[in-house]
Amino acid sequence: MTGLDGFYSYFVDKALGVQGEFRTLYRLAPDLFPNGRTYLKDEPLPLFSDILNGTSVQDETWQRPDGTYITKYDWSFFVRESDFHGVYGDKFGAWVINPGKDYYNGDQLKQELSVHRESQTNDAVLLNMLHGTHFQAAFSNIIPVGKVFGPWLVYLNNGSIEDAVKRSKAEEVAWPYNWLEDTLYQSRGSVSGRLVLDNGKPAAGAAVFLGEPGKTISQGTTFQYTAYADSNGGFKIENVRTGYNWTLQAWSNGGAIIGGVTTVFSSGSFVVKKGGNLDLGTLTWKTGGRTGIWQIGDFDRKSVGFAYGGAPYTHGLVDNCPADMTYTIGKNSAKDWCFGKSAKGTWSVLFNIATLPGGTSSAILSLSIAGFSGSGTAIGGSGSALEIVVNGKALKNHATPIATDPCLYRSGTTAGEWYYYEFEVPQSWLVAGSNKLDLTTNKTATRWRGILWDMVKMEWS
């Protein structure tokens, strides 16, 4: 493009097949590009001398003599939240601007690397992780022939962040780019609708995800689109590609109205027509209709609200969480619950039930796990990643192994691969009065591995 200070890039798959990681990587002179910038942070990149003098503690992570850490994972970000990222100095700047994100794998909580100091060569590295696997685990790595990744812009300037912001906003307006002469790329429509809970309340703030039918968010083959519902439950997703079948999913993103809703809405399969808007109308979201007993944290697939939850990317922050802890319902609040459980020990929840319900209704214990880094063992019974005991009686294993997600040991403090479990607790196990739940980690785990919490909840079935 004439007069452009930079260049556009895109890929059309011809034979990638099964591909775990697909990226572009730009290496730049460290003396000219000493700083990094993402939407989350703007500061100098680590010094090469600090890396050389540090002690390696895991992949691309070093401990300085003063005990602090250097790691490229501190420069991670949530892909779909990014405006642009880059490296820069007082004379030059290089920025990746990618307004169209439908070709990236994952949902709203997909995280990836952005920039870092190359530990072998001292280069300033600028990344664009097109199909990344550094965080989360359950993606489809089958890349179909003909899939288009991009375009995105690598923008070059004099190092001015203000100028890069201006250019980024212009690219947002211009996307999808009309200069790309590809019929499938240009053929797009939109999808809209309104999500309402079965109690009549709007699903305010719900996370909305548009992807392939027959799958959860474990996607990555074709294209993915994300949005959030407004205060009335309404949503609209623009520039959706035609020629594909789509399914809409939605889940709680926290908040007063839907923060306790643990079910996931899923629509049927539908198609989008070029230039048109598919109005799905009012969509009713079944919530389960259970009666709550107590709840710790909002259901939003994130650790936000807990101690250290949602903190800036920081290696080893889970070391600050206790091995043993007692949490009393009605006395403690979510900020007293730590965002992660890594060390061996027991976290106890003390709760009171005034009276037991009539009949034989069981209680349902729900564990929503924002991420898990470990040996892949199941949750529940003896020998599992997390043993669960109610008033001295052990719950059984959920037999399905967990795919380990690197989030907790790669500086993540907010989210990783989400898992949700429900355990039936017989009413006979509970008493009118004081009760106790024990969550125990017995296995010796590698340091910084364990559970990243989202929510713990008990309710009557």
GROMACS .gro file of C-alpha atoms in nm:
model
  461
    1MET     CA    1   0.000   0.000   0.000
    2THR     CA    2   0.154   0.329  -0.114
    3GLY     CA    3   0.273   0.563   0.159
    4LEU     CA    4   0.220   0.314   0.442
    5ASP     CA    5   0.473   0.322   0.726
    6GLY     CA    6   0.467  -0.052   0.774
    7PHE     CA    7   0.317  -0.356   0.607
    8TYR     CA    8   0.007  -0.573   0.615
    9SER     CA    9   0.038  -0.950   0.644
   10TYR     CA   10  -0.197  -1.245   0.615
   11PHE     CA   11  -0.176  -1.619   0.563
   12VAL     CA   12  -0.398  -1.851   0.364
   13ASP     CA   13  -0.363  -2.210   0.483
   14LYS     CA   14  -0.262  -2.458   0.215
   15ALA     CA   15  -0.134  -2.752   0.420
   16LEU     CA   16  -0.094  -2.669   0.790
   17GLY     CA   17  -0.302  -2.970   0.893
   18VAL     CA   18  -0.264  -3.023   1.268
   19GLN     CA   19  -0.080  -2.723   1.410
   20GLY     CA   20  -0.039  -2.656   1.780
   21GLU     CA   21   0.135  -2.323   1.750
   22PHE     CA   22   0.130  -2.084   1.454
   23ARG     CA   23   0.280  -1.736   1.486
   24THR     CA   24   0.482  -1.457   1.338
   25LEU     CA   25   0.788  -1.336   1.527
   26TYR     CA   26   0.981  -1.016   1.462
   27ARG     CA   27   1.327  -0.970   1.611
   28LEU     CA   28   1.443  -0.611   1.661
   29ALA     CA   29   1.763  -0.442   1.776
   30PRO     CA   30   1.759  -0.421   2.157
   31ASP     CA   31   1.929  -0.081   2.174
   32LEU     CA   32   1.669   0.075   1.942
   33PHE     CA   33   1.364  -0.099   2.095
   34PRO     CA   34   1.428  -0.121   2.472
   35ASN     CA   35   1.065  -0.084   2.586
   36GLY     CA   36   0.748  -0.289   2.553
   37ARG     CA   37   0.385  -0.182   2.543
   38THR     CA   38   0.057  -0.377   2.569
   39TYR     CA   39  -0.286  -0.255   2.677
   40LEU     CA   40  -0.189  -0.376   3.027
   41LYS     CA   41   0.163  -0.242   3.074
   42ASP     CA   42   0.418   0.000   2.933
   43GLU     CA   43   0.772  -0.029   3.067
   44PRO     CA   44   1.129  -0.128   2.981
   45LEU     CA   45   1.189  -0.487   2.881
   46PRO     CA   46   1.402  -0.691   3.124
   47LEU     CA   47   1.776  -0.633   3.102
   48PHE     CA   48   1.974  -0.902   2.926
   49SER     CA   49   2.238  -0.882   3.200
   50ASP     CA   50   1.973  -0.966   3.464
   51ILE     CA   51   1.873  -1.276   3.268
   52LEU     CA   52   2.235  -1.389   3.234
   53ASN     CA   53   2.298  -1.335   3.606
   54GLY     CA   54   1.969  -1.493   3.718
   55THR     CA   55   1.895  -1.852   3.818
   56SER     CA   56   1.669  -2.046   3.582
   57VAL     CA   57   1.362  -2.178   3.770
   58GLN     CA   58   1.147  -2.293   3.475
   59ASP     CA   59   1.108  -2.223   3.105
   60GLU     CA   60   1.197  -1.861   3.023
   61THR     CA   61   1.185  -1.767   3.393
   62TRP     CA   62   1.479  -1.657   3.609
   63GLN     CA   63   1.519  -1.549   3.969
   64ARG     CA   64   1.732  -1.247   4.046
   65PRO     CA   65   1.966  -1.246   4.348
   66ASP     CA   66   1.712  -1.024   4.530
   67GLY     CA   67   1.445  -1.296   4.496
   68THR     CA   68   1.233  -1.129   4.227
   69TYR     CA   69   1.161  -1.296   3.894
   70ILE     CA   70   1.209  -1.224   3.525
   71THR     CA   71   0.978  -1.402   3.282
   72LYS     CA   72   0.837  -1.338   2.938
   73TYR     CA   73   0.497  -1.452   3.066
   74ASP     CA   74   0.461  -1.131   3.265
   75TRP     CA   75   0.407  -0.970   2.923
   76SER     CA   76   0.105  -1.186   2.841
   77PHE     CA   77  -0.240  -1.043   2.773
   78PHE     CA   78  -0.599  -1.133   2.690
   79VAL     CA   79  -0.594  -1.150   2.312
   80ARG     CA   80  -0.943  -1.015   2.244
   81GLU     CA   81  -0.896  -0.719   2.478
   82SER     CA   82  -0.587  -0.593   2.299
   83ASP     CA   83  -0.582  -0.273   2.094
   84PHE     CA   84  -0.220  -0.307   1.982
   85HIS     CA   85   0.116  -0.409   2.125
   86GLY     CA   86   0.476  -0.337   2.037
   87VAL     CA   87   0.833  -0.247   2.124
   88TYR     CA   88   0.979   0.102   2.100
   89GLY     CA   89   1.253   0.348   2.190
   90ASP     CA   90   1.301   0.723   2.165
   91LYS     CA   91   1.350   0.707   1.786
   92PHE     CA   92   1.171   0.397   1.658
   93GLY     CA   93   0.861   0.192   1.731
   94ALA     CA   94   0.724  -0.133   1.588
   95TRP     CA   95   0.362  -0.227   1.659
   96VAL     CA   96   0.126  -0.514   1.580
   97ILE     CA   97  -0.222  -0.376   1.514
   98ASN     CA   98  -0.483  -0.649   1.463
   99PRO     CA   99  -0.840  -0.515   1.472
  100GLY     CA  100  -0.995  -0.832   1.327
  101LYS     CA  101  -0.956  -1.115   1.579
  102ASP     CA  102  -1.196  -1.377   1.441
  103TYR     CA  103  -0.911  -1.601   1.323
  104TYR     CA  104  -0.757  -1.637   1.672
  105ASN     CA  105  -0.842  -1.950   1.871
  106GLY     CA  106  -1.027  -1.926   2.200
  107ASP     CA  107  -1.289  -1.713   2.371
  108GLN     CA  108  -1.284  -1.394   2.580
  109LEU     CA  109  -1.039  -1.551   2.824
  110LYS     CA  110  -0.779  -1.659   2.568
  111GLN     CA  111  -0.436  -1.529   2.670
  112GLU     CA  112  -0.109  -1.521   2.481
  113LEU     CA  113   0.239  -1.377   2.469
  114SER     CA  114   0.299  -1.034   2.321
  115VAL     CA  115   0.655  -0.901   2.352
  116HIS     CA  116   0.963  -1.006   2.545
  117ARG     CA  117   1.340  -1.002   2.573
  118GLU     CA  118   1.495  -1.295   2.384
  119SER     CA  119   1.700  -1.481   2.643
  120GLN     CA  120   1.955  -1.622   2.397
  121THR     CA  121   2.027  -1.323   2.174
  122ASN     CA  122   1.911  -1.011   2.363
  123ASP     CA  123   1.671  -0.923   2.078
  124ALA     CA  124   1.351  -0.731   2.144
  125VAL     CA  125   1.082  -0.972   2.028
  126LEU     CA  126   0.743  -0.871   1.885
  127LEU     CA  127   0.498  -1.162   1.856
  128ASN     CA  128   0.167  -1.226   1.686
  129MET     CA  129   0.035  -1.559   1.814
  130LEU     CA  130  -0.216  -1.655   1.545
  131HIS     CA  131  -0.294  -1.998   1.692
  132GLY     CA  132  -0.138  -2.004   2.036
  133THR     CA  133  -0.103  -2.274   2.301
  134HIS     CA  134   0.090  -2.098   2.578
  135PHE     CA  135  -0.227  -2.077   2.790
  136GLN     CA  136  -0.529  -2.305   2.817
  137ALA     CA  137  -0.523  -2.655   2.672
  138ALA     CA  138  -0.838  -2.781   2.501
  139PHE     CA  139  -0.824  -2.633   2.153
  140SER     CA  140  -0.879  -2.783   1.813
  141ASN     CA  141  -0.547  -2.771   1.631
  142ILE     CA  142  -0.689  -2.887   1.298
  143ILE     CA  143  -0.646  -2.595   1.058
  144PRO     CA  144  -0.867  -2.629   0.747
  145VAL     CA  145  -0.733  -2.558   0.401
  146GLY     CA  146  -0.833  -2.210   0.293
  147LYS     CA  147  -0.854  -2.052   0.637
  148VAL     CA  148  -0.733  -1.691   0.628
  149PHE     CA  149  -0.529  -1.561   0.922
  150GLY     CA  150  -0.529  -1.182   0.920
  151PRO     CA  151  -0.467  -0.933   0.777
  152TRP     CA  152  -0.290  -0.739   1.050
  153LEU     CA  153  -0.064  -0.437   1.031
  154VAL     CA  154   0.295  -0.413   1.149
  155TYR     CA  155   0.320  -0.038   1.193
  156LEU     CA  156   0.652   0.148   1.213
  157ASN     CA  157   0.693   0.495   1.356
  158ASN     CA  158   0.920   0.721   1.560
  159GLY     CA  159   0.835   0.546   1.888
  160SER     CA  160   0.529   0.760   1.964
  161ILE     CA  161   0.260   0.567   2.151
  162GLU     CA  162   0.011   0.847   2.082
  163ASP     CA  163   0.067   0.803   1.709
  164ALA     CA  164   0.026   0.426   1.740
  165VAL     CA  165  -0.306   0.479   1.925
  166LYS     CA  166  -0.427   0.700   1.642
  167ARG     CA  167  -0.326   0.443   1.382
  168SER     CA  168  -0.489   0.162   1.579
  169LYS     CA  169  -0.821   0.348   1.589
  170ALA     CA  170  -0.803   0.406   1.214
  171GLU     CA  171  -0.743   0.036   1.152
  172GLU     CA  172  -1.044  -0.053   1.368
  173VAL     CA  173  -1.263   0.165   1.147
  174ALA     CA  174  -1.117   0.017   0.827
  175TRP     CA  175  -1.162  -0.350   0.928
  176PRO     CA  176  -1.258  -0.575   0.752
  177TYR     CA  177  -1.024  -0.436   0.491
  178ASN     CA  178  -1.188  -0.368   0.156
  179TRP     CA  179  -0.858  -0.397  -0.031
  180LEU     CA  180  -0.833  -0.773   0.028
  181GLU     CA  181  -0.981  -0.920  -0.287
  182ASP     CA  182  -1.113  -1.244  -0.144
  183THR     CA  183  -1.481  -1.329  -0.186
  184LEU     CA  184  -1.512  -1.532   0.134
  185TYR     CA  185  -1.328  -1.271   0.340
  186GLN     CA  186  -1.559  -0.994   0.219
  187SER     CA  187  -1.882  -1.194   0.269
  188ARG     CA  188  -2.009  -1.104   0.616
  189GLY     CA  189  -2.324  -1.034   0.814
  190SER     CA  190  -2.423  -0.983   1.176
  191VAL     CA  191  -2.603  -1.167   1.457
  192SER     CA  192  -2.812  -1.006   1.731
  193GLY     CA  193  -3.053  -1.106   2.004
  194ARG     CA  194  -3.148  -1.069   2.370
  195LEU     CA  195  -3.070  -1.311   2.652
  196VAL     CA  196  -3.325  -1.340   2.931
  197LEU     CA  197  -3.307  -1.571   3.232
  198ASP     CA  198  -3.601  -1.805   3.295
  199ASN     CA  199  -3.695  -1.589   3.595
  200GLY     CA  200  -3.757  -1.297   3.359
  201LYS     CA  201  -3.443  -1.101   3.445
  202PRO     CA  202  -3.206  -0.988   3.166
  203ALA     CA  203  -2.872  -1.169   3.141
  204ALA     CA  204  -2.690  -0.843   3.199
  205GLY     CA  205  -2.321  -0.852   3.113
  206ALA     CA  206  -2.321  -1.215   2.998
  207ALA     CA  207  -2.023  -1.336   2.796
  208VAL     CA  208  -2.144  -1.422   2.445
  209PHE     CA  209  -1.948  -1.654   2.217
  210LEU     CA  210  -2.015  -1.746   1.854
  211GLY     CA  211  -1.836  -2.055   1.727
  212GLU     CA  212  -1.860  -2.396   1.567
  213PRO     CA  213  -2.163  -2.618   1.638
  214GLY     CA  214  -2.115  -2.931   1.844
  215LYS     CA  215  -1.830  -2.788   2.049
  216THR     CA  216  -1.784  -2.588   2.364
  217ILE     CA  217  -1.518  -2.318   2.364
  218SER     CA  218  -1.258  -2.585   2.280
  219GLN     CA  219  -1.239  -2.445   1.932
  220GLY     CA  220  -0.984  -2.306   1.691
  221THR     CA  221  -1.057  -2.473   1.358
  222THR     CA  222  -1.251  -2.199   1.181
  223PHE     CA  223  -1.343  -1.861   1.331
  224GLN     CA  224  -1.465  -1.732   1.668
  225TYR     CA  225  -1.652  -1.415   1.770
  226THR     CA  226  -1.710  -1.268   2.114
  227ALA     CA  227  -1.926  -1.000   2.275
  228TYR     CA  228  -2.086  -0.906   2.605
  229ALA     CA  229  -2.456  -0.852   2.664
  230ASP     CA  230  -2.570  -0.504   2.766
  231SER     CA  231  -2.767  -0.423   3.081
  232ASN     CA  232  -3.087  -0.537   2.909
  233GLY     CA  233  -2.934  -0.866   2.789
  234GLY     CA  234  -2.901  -0.744   2.431
  235PHE     CA  235  -2.604  -0.818   2.206
  236LYS     CA  236  -2.493  -0.774   1.848
  237ILE     CA  237  -2.191  -0.934   1.680
  238GLU     CA  238  -2.078  -0.758   1.363
  239ASN     CA  239  -1.879  -0.882   1.062
  240VAL     CA  240  -1.953  -1.252   1.105
  241ARG     CA  241  -1.835  -1.462   0.813
  242THR     CA  242  -2.092  -1.632   0.594
  243GLY     CA  243  -2.057  -1.985   0.460
  244TYR     CA  244  -2.033  -2.146   0.806
  245ASN     CA  245  -2.276  -2.292   1.055
  246TRP     CA  246  -2.271  -2.113   1.389
  247THR     CA  247  -2.382  -2.182   1.746
  248LEU     CA  248  -2.423  -1.913   2.009
  249GLN     CA  249  -2.317  -1.978   2.367
  250ALA     CA  250  -2.339  -1.755   2.674
  251TRP     CA  251  -2.227  -1.779   3.035
  252SER     CA  252  -2.213  -1.563   3.342
  253ASN     CA  253  -1.955  -1.289   3.354
  254GLY     CA  254  -2.040  -1.211   3.715
  255GLY     CA  255  -2.259  -0.934   3.851
  256ALA     CA  256  -2.559  -0.903   4.079
  257ILE     CA  257  -2.808  -1.061   3.836
  258ILE     CA  258  -2.617  -1.355   3.684
  259GLY     CA  259  -2.319  -1.399   3.917
  260GLY     CA  260  -2.476  -1.714   4.060
  261VAL     CA  261  -2.599  -1.868   3.733
  262THR     CA  262  -2.385  -2.175   3.662
  263THR     CA  263  -2.565  -2.309   3.355
  264VAL     CA  264  -2.444  -2.229   3.004
  265PHE     CA  265  -2.684  -2.111   2.735
  266SER     CA  266  -2.648  -2.274   2.394
  267SER     CA  267  -2.850  -2.212   2.080
  268GLY     CA  268  -2.907  -2.437   1.782
  269SER     CA  269  -2.710  -2.416   1.458
  270PHE     CA  270  -2.772  -2.127   1.218
  271VAL     CA  271  -2.619  -1.947   0.920
  272VAL     CA  272  -2.559  -1.580   0.846
  273LYS     CA  273  -2.638  -1.412   0.514
  274LYS     CA  274  -2.413  -1.159   0.343
  275GLY     CA  275  -2.501  -0.801   0.431
  276GLY     CA  276  -2.786  -0.902   0.659
  277ASN     CA  277  -2.851  -0.919   1.031
  278LEU     CA  278  -2.980  -1.244   1.178
  279ASP     CA  279  -3.199  -1.144   1.473
  280LEU     CA  280  -3.228  -1.443   1.706
  281GLY     CA  281  -3.495  -1.264   1.908
  282THR     CA  282  -3.540  -1.321   2.280
  283LEU     CA  283  -3.349  -1.625   2.399
  284THR     CA  284  -3.452  -1.788   2.727
  285TRP     CA  285  -3.169  -1.910   2.946
  286LYS     CA  286  -3.259  -2.194   3.186
  287THR     CA  287  -3.090  -2.142   3.521
  288GLY     CA  288  -3.172  -2.464   3.709
  289GLY     CA  289  -3.397  -2.306   3.970
  290ARG     CA  290  -3.208  -2.424   4.278
  291THR     CA  291  -3.222  -2.265   4.622
  292GLY     CA  292  -2.892  -2.124   4.740
  293ILE     CA  293  -2.730  -2.213   5.073
  294TRP     CA  294  -2.404  -2.018   5.036
  295GLN     CA  295  -2.160  -1.902   4.769
  296ILE     CA  296  -1.798  -1.785   4.766
  297GLY     CA  297  -1.712  -1.568   4.465
  298ASP     CA  298  -1.905  -1.477   4.151
  299PHE     CA  299  -1.943  -1.729   3.873
  300ASP     CA  300  -1.749  -1.564   3.588
  301ARG     CA  301  -1.474  -1.817   3.504
  302LYS     CA  302  -1.225  -1.577   3.663
  303SER     CA  303  -1.056  -1.540   4.001
  304VAL     CA  304  -1.147  -1.170   4.023
  305GLY     CA  305  -1.275  -1.076   4.370
  306PHE     CA  306  -1.046  -1.313   4.560
  307ALA     CA  307  -0.718  -1.214   4.724
  308TYR     CA  308  -0.466  -1.145   4.442
  309GLY     CA  309  -0.726  -1.245   4.182
  310GLY     CA  310  -0.693  -1.037   3.867
  311ALA     CA  311  -0.361  -0.888   3.979
  312PRO     CA  312  -0.109  -0.793   3.709
  313TYR     CA  313   0.072  -1.091   3.558
  314THR     CA  314   0.324  -1.192   3.825
  315HIS     CA  315   0.530  -1.507   3.843
  316GLY     CA  316   0.490  -1.712   4.162
  317LEU     CA  317   0.214  -1.501   4.317
  318VAL     CA  318   0.036  -1.817   4.436
  319ASP     CA  319   0.319  -1.856   4.690
  320ASN     CA  320   0.135  -1.586   4.888
  321CYS     CA  321  -0.172  -1.810   4.932
  322PRO     CA  322  -0.193  -2.014   5.254
  323ALA     CA  323  -0.151  -2.390   5.282
  324ASP     CA  324  -0.427  -2.406   5.543
  325MET     CA  325  -0.719  -2.169   5.589
  326THR     CA  326  -1.061  -2.147   5.757
  327TYR     CA  327  -1.336  -1.948   5.590
  328THR     CA  328  -1.662  -1.884   5.776
  329ILE     CA  329  -1.977  -1.813   5.576
  330GLY     CA  330  -2.138  -1.492   5.701
  331LYS     CA  331  -1.814  -1.372   5.858
  332ASN     CA  332  -1.558  -1.378   5.579
  333SER     CA  333  -1.593  -1.226   5.233
  334ALA     CA  334  -1.454  -1.324   4.892
  335LYS     CA  335  -1.142  -1.110   4.942
  336ASP     CA  336  -1.045  -1.346   5.228
  337TRP     CA  337  -1.038  -1.642   4.984
  338CYS     CA  338  -0.708  -1.664   4.796
  339PHE     CA  339  -0.711  -1.681   4.417
  340GLY     CA  340  -0.513  -2.006   4.400
  341LYS     CA  341  -0.444  -2.323   4.598
  342SER     CA  342  -0.102  -2.476   4.543
  343ALA     CA  343   0.061  -2.582   4.871
  344LYS     CA  344  -0.033  -2.905   5.048
  345GLY     CA  345  -0.297  -2.842   5.311
  346THR     CA  346  -0.667  -2.795   5.382
  347TRP     CA  347  -0.900  -2.504   5.327
  348SER     CA  348  -1.210  -2.540   5.545
  349VAL     CA  349  -1.548  -2.373   5.494
  350LEU     CA  350  -1.766  -2.343   5.803
  351PHE     CA  351  -2.134  -2.285   5.736
  352ASN     CA  352  -2.458  -2.294   5.927
  353ILE     CA  353  -2.790  -2.443   5.810
  354ALA     CA  354  -3.083  -2.318   6.017
  355THR     CA  355  -3.319  -2.603   5.926
  356LEU     CA  356  -3.302  -2.890   5.681
  357PRO     CA  357  -3.566  -2.897   5.409
  358GLY     CA  358  -3.845  -3.151   5.419
  359GLY     CA  359  -3.822  -3.466   5.211
  360THR     CA  360  -3.500  -3.614   5.080
  361SER     CA  361  -3.356  -3.319   4.886
  362SER     CA  362  -2.981  -3.340   4.845
  363ALA     CA  363  -2.744  -3.048   4.845
  364ILE     CA  364  -2.534  -2.974   4.539
  365LEU     CA  365  -2.175  -2.861   4.589
  366SER     CA  366  -2.047  -2.674   4.284
  367LEU     CA  367  -1.679  -2.609   4.219
  368SER     CA  368  -1.596  -2.373   3.936
  369ILE     CA  369  -1.225  -2.378   3.863
  370ALA     CA  370  -1.080  -2.093   3.661
  371GLY     CA  371  -0.766  -2.289   3.580
  372PHE     CA  372  -0.571  -2.597   3.679
  373SER     CA  373  -0.199  -2.669   3.653
  374GLY     CA  374  -0.097  -3.013   3.769
  375SER     CA  375  -0.071  -3.381   3.698
  376GLY     CA  376  -0.405  -3.417   3.522
  377THR     CA  377  -0.574  -3.616   3.801
  378ALA     CA  378  -0.945  -3.591   3.874
  379ILE     CA  379  -1.123  -3.380   4.136
  380GLY     CA  380  -1.309  -3.523   4.434
  381GLY     CA  381  -1.195  -3.843   4.605
  382SER     CA  382  -0.885  -3.980   4.773
  383GLY     CA  383  -0.564  -3.929   4.578
  384SER     CA  384  -0.713  -3.668   4.344
  385ALA     CA  385  -0.586  -3.318   4.281
  386LEU     CA  386  -0.836  -3.190   4.536
  387GLU     CA  387  -0.999  -3.409   4.800
  388ILE     CA  388  -1.345  -3.299   4.916
  389VAL     CA  389  -1.492  -3.391   5.255
  390VAL     CA  390  -1.825  -3.276   5.401
  391ASN     CA  391  -1.868  -3.326   5.776
  392GLY     CA  392  -1.608  -3.603   5.769
  393LYS     CA  393  -1.752  -3.788   5.470
  394ALA     CA  394  -1.554  -3.796   5.145
  395LEU     CA  395  -1.710  -3.722   4.807
  396LYS     CA  396  -1.625  -3.948   4.515
  397ASN     CA  397  -1.395  -3.869   4.225
  398HIS     CA  398  -1.502  -3.711   3.903
  399ALA     CA  399  -1.327  -3.968   3.688
  400THR     CA  400  -1.239  -3.747   3.392
  401PRO     CA  401  -0.876  -3.633   3.412
  402ILE     CA  402  -0.804  -3.261   3.385
  403ALA     CA  403  -0.587  -3.130   3.103
  404THR     CA  404  -0.316  -2.928   3.272
  405ASP     CA  405  -0.324  -2.559   3.185
  406PRO     CA  406  -0.004  -2.353   3.224
  407CYS     CA  407  -0.178  -2.040   3.352
  408LEU     CA  408  -0.093  -2.059   3.721
  409TYR     CA  409   0.279  -2.120   3.671
  410ARG     CA  410   0.305  -1.877   3.379
  411SER     CA  411   0.219  -1.562   3.574
  412GLY     CA  412  -0.158  -1.585   3.525
  413THR     CA  413  -0.375  -1.451   3.808
  414THR     CA  414  -0.717  -1.427   3.643
  415ALA     CA  415  -0.811  -1.725   3.428
  416GLY     CA  416  -0.691  -2.036   3.251
  417GLU     CA  417  -0.879  -2.344   3.129
  418TRP     CA  418  -1.222  -2.342   3.293
  419TYR     CA  419  -1.368  -2.653   3.460
  420TYR     CA  420  -1.698  -2.697   3.640
  421TYR     CA  421  -1.795  -2.978   3.878
  422GLU     CA  422  -2.110  -3.064   4.068
  423PHE     CA  423  -2.119  -3.308   4.360
  424GLU     CA  424  -2.433  -3.443   4.522
  425VAL     CA  425  -2.421  -3.419   4.901
  426PRO     CA  426  -2.685  -3.640   5.068
  427GLN     CA  427  -2.905  -3.450   5.312
  428SER     CA  428  -2.815  -3.711   5.573
  429TRP     CA  429  -2.457  -3.583   5.568
  430LEU     CA  430  -2.571  -3.237   5.679
  431VAL     CA  431  -2.710  -3.117   6.008
  432ALA     CA  432  -2.926  -2.830   6.125
  433GLY     CA  433  -2.658  -2.610   6.277
  434SER     CA  434  -2.282  -2.605   6.215
  435ASN     CA  435  -2.134  -2.787   5.912
  436LYS     CA  436  -1.788  -2.811   5.761
  437LEU     CA  437  -1.645  -2.852   5.410
  438ASP     CA  438  -1.277  -2.947   5.373
  439LEU     CA  439  -1.087  -2.895   5.047
  440THR     CA  440  -0.753  -3.072   5.076
  441THR     CA  441  -0.445  -3.088   4.858
  442ASN     CA  442  -0.245  -3.395   4.967
  443LYS     CA  443  -0.032  -3.465   4.663
  444THR     CA  444   0.314  -3.320   4.643
  445ALA     CA  445   0.295  -3.092   4.343
  446THR     CA  446   0.559  -2.907   4.148
  447ARG     CA  447   0.587  -2.555   4.282
  448TRP     CA  448   0.338  -2.301   4.142
  449ARG     CA  449   0.100  -2.573   4.021
  450GLY     CA  450  -0.251  -2.615   4.154
  451ILE     CA  451  -0.601  -2.471   4.132
  452LEU     CA  452  -0.705  -2.124   4.021
  453TRP     CA  453  -1.047  -2.055   4.179
  454ASP     CA  454  -1.361  -1.911   4.027
  455MET     CA  455  -1.644  -2.004   4.266
  456VAL     CA  456  -1.748  -2.249   4.539
  457LYS     CA  457  -2.121  -2.285   4.596
  458MET     CA  458  -2.371  -2.503   4.783
  459GLU     CA  459  -2.744  -2.510   4.711
  460TRP     CA  460  -3.045  -2.738   4.749
  461SER     CA  461  -3.132  -2.949   4.447
   0.00000   0.00000   0.00000
